[in-house]
Short mmCIF file of C-alpha atoms in Angstrom, two decimals:
data_model
loop_
_atom_site.label_atom_id
_atom_site.label_comp_id
_atom_site.label_asym_id
_atom_site.label_seq_id
_atom_site.Cartn_x
_atom_site.Cartn_y
_atom_site.Cartn_z
CA UNK S 1 100.14 97.77 105.92
CA UNK S 2 97.25 100.21 105.35
CA UNK S 3 96.70 103.34 107.40
CA UNK S 4 94.06 106.03 106.78
CA UNK S 5 94.21 109.31 108.68
CA UNK S 6 91.74 112.14 108.76
CA UNK S 7 89.55 110.96 105.90
CA UNK S 8 86.87 113.41 104.96
CA UNK S 9 84.35 113.16 102.18
CA UNK S 10 81.71 115.70 101.16
CA UNK S 11 78.92 115.30 98.56
CA UNK S 12 77.79 118.69 97.29
CA UNK S 13 78.93 120.27 100.52
CA UNK S 14 77.31 117.61 102.74
CA UNK S 15 79.87 115.88 104.93
CA UNK S 16 79.63 112.07 104.78
CA UNK S 17 82.94 111.14 106.36
CA UNK S 18 84.16 113.42 109.12
CA UNK S 19 87.74 112.52 109.88
CA UNK S 20 88.14 108.72 109.80
CA UNK S 21 91.31 107.04 111.11
CA UNK S 22 91.88 103.32 110.45
CA UNK S 23 94.92 101.07 110.70
CA UNK S 24 94.90 97.60 109.08
CA UNK S 25 97.69 95.02 109.42
CA UNK S 26 98.30 92.06 107.24
CA UNK S 27 95.89 89.25 107.95
CA UNK S 28 93.38 91.49 109.78
CA UNK S 29 89.66 91.05 109.36
CA UNK S 30 88.16 94.48 110.15
CA UNK S 31 84.38 94.53 110.25
CA UNK S 32 82.59 97.93 109.99
CA UNK S 33 79.12 98.07 111.55
CA UNK S 34 76.64 100.93 111.57
CA UNK S 35 73.16 101.99 110.46
CA UNK S 36 72.38 102.92 106.86
CA UNK S 37 73.86 106.24 105.96
CA UNK S 38 76.72 105.99 108.47
CA UNK S 39 79.37 106.24 105.83
CA UNK S 40 80.51 102.57 105.65
CA UNK S 41 80.18 102.20 101.92
CA UNK S 42 81.64 105.62 101.20
CA UNK S 43 84.71 104.77 103.26
CA UNK S 44 85.26 101.54 101.39
CA UNK S 45 84.82 103.29 98.04
CA UNK S 46 87.35 105.98 99.05
CA UNK S 47 89.92 103.33 99.88
CA UNK S 48 89.66 101.94 96.34
CA UNK S 49 89.14 105.27 94.63
CA UNK S 50 85.68 104.47 93.41
CA UNK S 51 85.13 107.78 95.23
CA UNK S 52 87.81 110.34 95.94
CA UNK S 53 88.11 111.58 99.47
CA UNK S 54 87.91 115.35 100.03
CA UNK S 55 90.97 115.22 102.33
CA UNK S 56 93.05 112.79 104.38
CA UNK S 57 96.14 110.62 104.01
CA UNK S 58 96.64 107.04 103.00
CA UNK S 59 99.76 104.99 103.73
CA UNK S 60 99.66 101.65 101.91
CA UNK S 61 102.94 99.72 102.12
CA UNK S 62 105.45 102.11 100.52
CA UNK S 63 102.81 104.45 99.12
CA UNK S 64 102.03 107.73 100.98
CA UNK S 65 99.17 109.64 99.41
CA UNK S 66 97.32 112.85 100.09
CA UNK S 67 93.90 111.75 99.01
CA UNK S 68 92.62 115.10 97.64
CA UNK S 69 95.38 115.23 95.00
CA UNK S 70 96.22 111.69 93.92
CA UNK S 71 97.39 111.03 90.36
CA UNK S 72 95.96 108.45 87.95
CA UNK S 73 99.12 106.44 88.57
CA UNK S 74 98.57 106.55 92.33
CA UNK S 75 95.01 105.24 91.85
CA UNK S 76 96.21 102.38 89.70
CA UNK S 77 98.89 101.45 92.17
CA UNK S 78 96.32 101.27 95.01
CA UNK S 79 93.80 99.32 92.88
CA UNK S 80 96.57 96.78 92.06
CA UNK S 81 96.70 96.05 95.80
CA UNK S 82 92.95 95.92 96.43
CA UNK S 83 89.77 94.29 95.16
CA UNK S 84 86.13 95.21 95.79
CA UNK S 85 83.17 92.85 96.33
CA UNK S 86 79.93 94.75 95.68
CA UNK S 87 76.58 94.33 97.41
CA UNK S 88 74.81 93.87 94.04
CA UNK S 89 77.48 91.62 92.46
CA UNK S 90 78.25 93.91 89.49
CA UNK S 91 78.68 91.01 87.08
CA UNK S 92 78.49 91.28 83.34
CA UNK S 93 75.19 89.66 82.38
CA UNK S 94 76.38 88.69 78.91
CA UNK S 95 79.44 86.85 80.18
CA UNK S 96 79.74 83.46 81.87
CA UNK S 97 81.01 83.03 85.45
CA UNK S 98 84.41 82.20 84.13
CA UNK S 99 84.48 85.19 81.77
CA UNK S 100 83.43 87.48 84.57
CA UNK S 101 86.44 86.32 86.56
CA UNK S 102 88.95 86.44 83.67
CA UNK S 103 87.85 89.76 82.22
CA UNK S 104 89.73 91.92 84.68
CA UNK S 105 92.80 89.79 84.42
CA UNK S 106 93.02 89.93 80.60
CA UNK S 107 91.81 93.51 80.04
CA UNK S 108 92.95 95.16 83.28
CA UNK S 109 96.08 93.30 84.08
CA UNK S 110 97.30 92.06 80.72
CA UNK S 111 97.37 88.38 81.72
CA UNK S 112 97.52 85.99 78.73
CA UNK S 113 94.12 84.43 78.12
CA UNK S 114 95.18 80.81 78.72
CA UNK S 115 96.77 81.78 82.07
CA UNK S 116 93.70 83.87 83.02
CA UNK S 117 91.43 80.88 82.34
CA UNK S 118 93.55 78.68 84.60
CA UNK S 119 93.44 81.29 87.37
CA UNK S 120 89.68 81.85 86.88
CA UNK S 121 88.85 78.17 87.16
CA UNK S 122 91.04 77.82 90.25
CA UNK S 123 89.27 80.76 91.90
CA UNK S 124 85.80 79.46 91.01
CA UNK S 125 86.85 76.07 92.43
CA UNK S 126 87.92 77.83 95.58
CA UNK S 127 84.47 79.33 96.14
CA UNK S 128 82.63 76.10 95.37
CA UNK S 129 81.58 76.82 91.77
CA UNK S 130 83.62 74.23 89.86
CA UNK S 131 80.46 73.11 88.09
CA UNK S 132 79.34 76.62 87.06
CA UNK S 133 82.13 77.89 84.80
CA UNK S 134 79.88 78.33 81.77
CA UNK S 135 76.76 79.54 83.53
CA UNK S 136 75.54 83.09 82.98
CA UNK S 137 74.49 85.28 85.92
CA UNK S 138 70.85 84.77 85.04
CA UNK S 139 71.35 81.08 85.54
CA UNK S 140 72.90 81.47 89.00
CA UNK S 141 71.36 82.15 92.41
CA UNK S 142 72.17 85.40 94.17
CA UNK S 143 74.59 83.52 96.48
CA UNK S 144 76.33 81.93 93.50
CA UNK S 145 76.59 85.35 91.78
CA UNK S 146 78.19 86.80 94.86
CA UNK S 147 80.64 83.94 95.01
CA UNK S 148 81.59 84.69 91.40
CA UNK S 149 82.18 88.26 92.60
CA UNK S 150 84.48 86.94 95.36
CA UNK S 151 86.31 84.67 92.87
CA UNK S 152 86.82 87.71 90.66
CA UNK S 153 88.33 89.62 93.61
CA UNK S 154 90.59 86.75 94.56
CA UNK S 155 91.84 86.29 91.01
CA UNK S 156 93.82 89.54 91.02
CA UNK S 157 95.70 88.43 94.18
CA UNK S 158 95.02 91.60 96.15
CA UNK S 159 96.64 92.51 99.42
CA UNK S 160 93.26 93.69 100.79
CA UNK S 161 89.67 92.80 99.72
CA UNK S 162 86.96 95.26 100.50
CA UNK S 163 83.46 93.84 101.01
CA UNK S 164 80.44 96.22 100.81
CA UNK S 165 77.49 94.46 102.54
CA UNK S 166 78.18 91.28 100.57
CA UNK S 167 75.09 89.43 101.88
CA UNK S 168 72.61 92.30 102.01
CA UNK S 169 70.99 91.42 98.61
CA UNK S 170 70.69 87.70 99.33
CA UNK S 171 67.75 85.59 100.48
CA UNK S 172 68.46 84.43 104.05
CA UNK S 173 69.00 80.80 103.02
CA UNK S 174 71.75 81.84 100.60
CA UNK S 175 73.79 83.85 103.12
CA UNK S 176 75.52 80.93 104.76
CA UNK S 177 77.44 79.79 101.65
CA UNK S 178 78.85 83.24 101.09
CA UNK S 179 79.81 83.70 104.67
CA UNK S 180 81.49 80.30 104.71
CA UNK S 181 83.65 81.33 101.76
CA UNK S 182 84.61 84.48 103.57
CA UNK S 183 85.44 82.53 106.76
CA UNK S 184 87.75 80.25 104.77
CA UNK S 185 89.48 83.29 103.33
CA UNK S 186 90.06 84.62 106.79
CA UNK S 187 91.44 81.32 107.94
CA UNK S 188 93.88 81.41 105.03
CA UNK S 189 95.13 84.85 106.13
CA UNK S 190 93.40 87.15 103.60
CA UNK S 191 93.24 90.73 104.76
CA UNK S 192 89.66 91.97 104.61
CA UNK S 193 87.63 95.07 105.44
CA UNK S 194 83.99 94.14 105.58
CA UNK S 195 80.95 96.41 105.95
CA UNK S 196 78.16 94.16 107.17
CA UNK S 197 75.17 93.59 109.40
CA UNK S 198 76.13 89.90 109.93
CA UNK S 199 76.73 89.94 113.64
CA UNK S 200 77.70 86.30 114.03
CA UNK S 201 80.32 86.63 111.34
CA UNK S 202 81.72 89.73 113.04
CA UNK S 203 81.93 87.97 116.38
CA UNK S 204 83.50 84.80 115.00
CA UNK S 205 85.83 86.10 112.36
CA UNK S 206 86.79 89.72 112.92
CA UNK S 207 89.77 90.67 115.01
CA UNK S 208 88.78 94.33 114.96
CA UNK S 209 85.28 95.87 114.88
CA UNK S 210 84.38 99.45 114.08
CA UNK S 211 81.02 101.03 114.79
CA UNK S 212 80.20 104.08 112.62
CA UNK S 213 77.40 106.56 112.67
CA UNK S 214 76.93 109.95 110.97
CA UNK S 215 80.34 109.77 109.27
CA UNK S 216 82.26 109.21 112.51
CA UNK S 217 83.76 106.24 114.24
CA UNK S 218 81.80 106.02 117.46
CA UNK S 219 83.66 103.06 118.96
CA UNK S 220 86.14 100.41 117.92
CA UNK S 221 87.96 97.45 119.42
CA UNK S 222 88.18 93.71 119.49
CA UNK S 223 84.85 91.86 118.99
CA UNK S 224 84.69 90.72 122.61
CA UNK S 225 84.75 94.33 123.77
CA UNK S 226 82.33 95.73 121.18
CA UNK S 227 79.77 92.93 121.55
CA UNK S 228 79.96 92.17 125.20
CA UNK S 229 81.36 95.32 126.90
CA UNK S 230 80.70 98.33 124.68
CA UNK S 231 81.74 101.59 126.25
CA UNK S 232 79.43 103.94 124.28
CA UNK S 233 75.68 104.02 124.81
CA UNK S 234 74.97 104.38 121.10
CA UNK S 235 76.89 101.26 120.37
CA UNK S 236 74.89 99.38 122.98
CA UNK S 237 71.53 100.50 121.63
CA UNK S 238 72.47 99.72 117.98
CA UNK S 239 73.72 96.21 118.83
CA UNK S 240 70.69 95.57 121.01
CA UNK S 241 68.29 96.32 118.18
CA UNK S 242 70.29 94.41 115.53
CA UNK S 243 70.78 91.37 117.70
CA UNK S 244 67.14 91.33 118.71
CA UNK S 245 66.01 91.54 115.03
CA UNK S 246 68.23 88.61 114.05
CA UNK S 247 67.41 86.42 117.07
#
């Protein structure tokens, strides 16, 4: 479904991604772990062309792209297949929850307004916000704002949703509601690539876990291997510290 090969990304000559290879099949939940600065967010942003990779290849269904020379049409075609959930929500403060979900449909996809409103309400219902259609972001908790962000992503019916640390900005008591929505999406077969520090989510929901550091994939495999039988010492030390801090 989605294959990335040899992904490099430099910022002002400084390498951030150093040859990343990832394969994602339909229905996969791929979780990316790693310390801050490991390249997790940059990788996700390169997949969605929020950043353009310096080199590498993407195969996405019938698209085959050399990432250092993609056209505007290529970018649009990939973005039609993907959606991005940001760490800091990225909602329009002057628009209601419903308007935040419908804006991309109406402006970006040309969906008629009445149809977009129906879709928007259905997606907000899906994330447990059926009583918050007309609330502005300032009237919503962080967890509710992030669920609006997820509803916005679902509304465009993407093949893959990219999550960039979706709970990192939330108070601890608000994390559970967002993770429960994501678990439900996984049960329904949504393909997701998730950068996160939520170890329990990774163990319960992921079918493939990637550990990154310094722009490289250090180790990857099924969660039972990564969490219980890691092969690389750096993976062991990282997980030991993270799990100890969340115990």
